[in-house]
Amino acid sequence: MRRILWLTCILVFLGATAFAQDVTSVAGGPETHKVVLDNDKVRVLDVHIAPGQKVGMHSHPANVVYYDSDGKMKVTLPDGKSVVRDLKAGTSAWSDGATHAVENVGTTEIHLVQTEMKGTAK
């Protein structure tokens, strides 16, 4: 029984990871995420998410986000857990990489610039 439970947990994790897609190809992504630079070191995304707009489950490698506007974003993880984050214009955040879906739950457009790292960034 433990072996079956263990295998089920592994398959659920691998399934969530396998189905995670590039943000530019998921529901809402092509409308919200525009690639402005893509080379062998980084990919830079100009992101505009309108109030109420959602972006489906997707993944990012390690990245830096610069928030160009205040806003309120709901972030949902593959396990269904979610958190609402208050975004402040002029601030930045680092992420080691993540799989999530997002929704603008605020009343204003969210604008951010996301720089995804490729390979071994130094």
Short mmCIF file of C-alpha atoms in Angstrom, two decimals:
data_model
loop_
_atom_site.label_atom_id
_atom_site.label_comp_id
_atom_site.label_asym_id
_atom_site.label_seq_id
_atom_site.Cartn_x
_atom_site.Cartn_y
_atom_site.Cartn_z
CA MET A 1 0.00 0.00 0.00
CA ARG A 2 2.84 2.41 0.83
CA ARG A 3 4.44 1.66 -2.51
CA ILE A 4 1.22 2.55 -4.35
CA LEU A 5 0.86 5.78 -2.37
CA TRP A 6 4.50 6.70 -3.07
CA LEU A 7 4.10 6.00 -6.82
CA THR A 8 0.89 8.04 -6.91
CA CYS A 9 2.64 11.03 -5.30
CA ILE A 10 5.51 10.83 -7.77
CA LEU A 11 3.16 10.58 -10.75
CA VAL A 12 1.10 13.55 -9.58
CA PHE A 13 4.26 15.66 -9.17
CA LEU A 14 5.68 14.59 -12.55
CA GLY A 15 2.32 15.14 -14.22
CA ALA A 16 2.04 18.69 -12.90
CA THR A 17 5.60 19.40 -14.01
CA ALA A 18 5.16 17.77 -17.42
CA PHE A 19 2.00 19.72 -18.18
CA ALA A 20 3.47 23.07 -17.16
CA GLN A 21 3.99 25.13 -20.27
CA ASP A 22 5.69 28.24 -21.48
CA VAL A 23 3.67 31.31 -20.50
CA THR A 24 3.45 32.51 -24.12
CA SER A 25 1.49 29.38 -25.09
CA VAL A 26 -1.07 28.96 -22.26
CA ALA A 27 -4.55 30.45 -21.95
CA GLY A 28 -4.19 34.20 -21.52
CA GLY A 29 -0.42 34.16 -22.01
CA PRO A 30 -0.16 35.37 -25.61
CA GLU A 31 -2.38 38.36 -24.74
CA THR A 32 -0.47 39.30 -21.59
CA HIS A 33 3.18 38.30 -22.11
CA LYS A 34 5.19 39.77 -25.00
CA VAL A 35 8.77 38.66 -25.61
CA VAL A 36 10.92 41.79 -26.07
CA LEU A 37 14.34 40.11 -25.98
CA ASP A 38 15.38 36.49 -26.37
CA ASN A 39 18.99 35.35 -26.62
CA ASP A 40 21.18 32.55 -25.22
CA LYS A 41 21.45 34.28 -21.80
CA VAL A 42 17.97 35.69 -21.02
CA ARG A 43 14.40 36.09 -22.19
CA VAL A 44 12.70 39.38 -21.27
CA LEU A 45 8.90 39.57 -21.10
CA ASP A 46 6.81 42.75 -21.06
CA VAL A 47 3.68 41.78 -19.12
CA HIS A 48 0.32 43.59 -18.97
CA ILE A 49 -2.54 41.90 -17.07
CA ALA A 50 -5.90 43.68 -17.00
CA PRO A 51 -8.19 43.58 -13.94
CA GLY A 52 -9.92 40.19 -13.82
CA GLN A 53 -7.62 38.70 -16.47
CA LYS A 54 -6.19 35.21 -15.86
CA VAL A 55 -3.10 33.42 -17.16
CA GLY A 56 -3.21 29.59 -17.14
CA MET A 57 -0.78 27.24 -15.42
CA HIS A 58 2.76 27.82 -16.71
CA SER A 59 6.41 27.67 -15.65
CA HIS A 60 9.30 30.10 -15.44
CA PRO A 61 12.98 29.33 -14.90
CA ALA A 62 14.95 31.45 -12.42
CA ASN A 63 13.99 35.08 -13.02
CA VAL A 64 13.85 38.68 -11.83
CA VAL A 65 10.60 40.66 -11.94
CA TYR A 66 10.44 44.48 -11.92
CA TYR A 67 6.98 45.84 -11.04
CA ASP A 68 6.14 48.96 -13.02
CA SER A 69 2.74 49.40 -11.37
CA ASP A 70 0.96 48.72 -8.11
CA GLY A 71 -1.47 45.81 -8.22
CA LYS A 72 -2.96 42.78 -6.59
CA MET A 73 -2.22 39.33 -8.02
CA LYS A 74 -3.57 35.91 -7.04
CA VAL A 75 -0.96 33.19 -7.58
CA THR A 76 -2.16 29.56 -7.70
CA LEU A 77 0.26 26.63 -7.46
CA PRO A 78 -0.19 23.20 -9.11
CA ASP A 79 -1.44 21.73 -5.81
CA GLY A 80 -4.33 24.24 -5.82
CA LYS A 81 -3.01 26.41 -2.99
CA SER A 82 -3.12 30.13 -3.71
CA VAL A 83 -1.91 33.39 -2.24
CA VAL A 84 -2.78 37.02 -3.02
CA ARG A 85 0.24 39.29 -3.40
CA ASP A 86 0.25 43.09 -3.22
CA LEU A 87 2.63 44.45 -5.86
CA LYS A 88 4.40 47.79 -5.44
CA ALA A 89 5.63 49.88 -8.37
CA GLY A 90 9.38 50.35 -8.46
CA THR A 91 10.19 47.12 -6.60
CA SER A 92 11.82 43.92 -7.79
CA ALA A 93 11.71 40.27 -6.77
CA TRP A 94 13.86 37.19 -7.44
CA SER A 95 12.45 33.70 -8.04
CA ASP A 96 14.39 30.46 -8.37
CA GLY A 97 11.70 29.38 -10.82
CA ALA A 98 8.08 28.37 -10.39
CA THR A 99 5.01 26.75 -11.87
CA HIS A 100 1.81 28.70 -11.26
CA ALA A 101 -1.31 30.36 -12.68
CA VAL A 102 -2.00 34.04 -12.03
CA GLU A 103 -5.02 36.34 -11.92
CA ASN A 104 -5.22 40.11 -11.55
CA VAL A 105 -7.62 40.45 -8.62
CA GLY A 106 -7.08 44.20 -8.32
CA THR A 107 -8.80 47.15 -9.97
CA THR A 108 -5.87 48.41 -12.09
CA GLU A 109 -3.73 46.91 -14.83
CA ILE A 110 -0.59 45.13 -13.64
CA HIS A 111 2.54 45.99 -15.63
CA LEU A 112 5.80 44.19 -14.98
CA VAL A 113 9.01 43.26 -16.76
CA GLN A 114 10.21 39.70 -16.19
CA THR A 115 13.75 38.61 -17.05
CA GLU A 116 14.14 34.83 -17.22
CA MET A 117 17.64 33.37 -16.89
CA LYS A 118 18.94 30.74 -19.30
CA GLY A 119 21.77 28.29 -18.81
CA THR A 120 24.24 29.24 -16.11
CA ALA A 121 23.77 32.96 -15.53
CA LYS A 122 26.82 34.53 -13.85
#
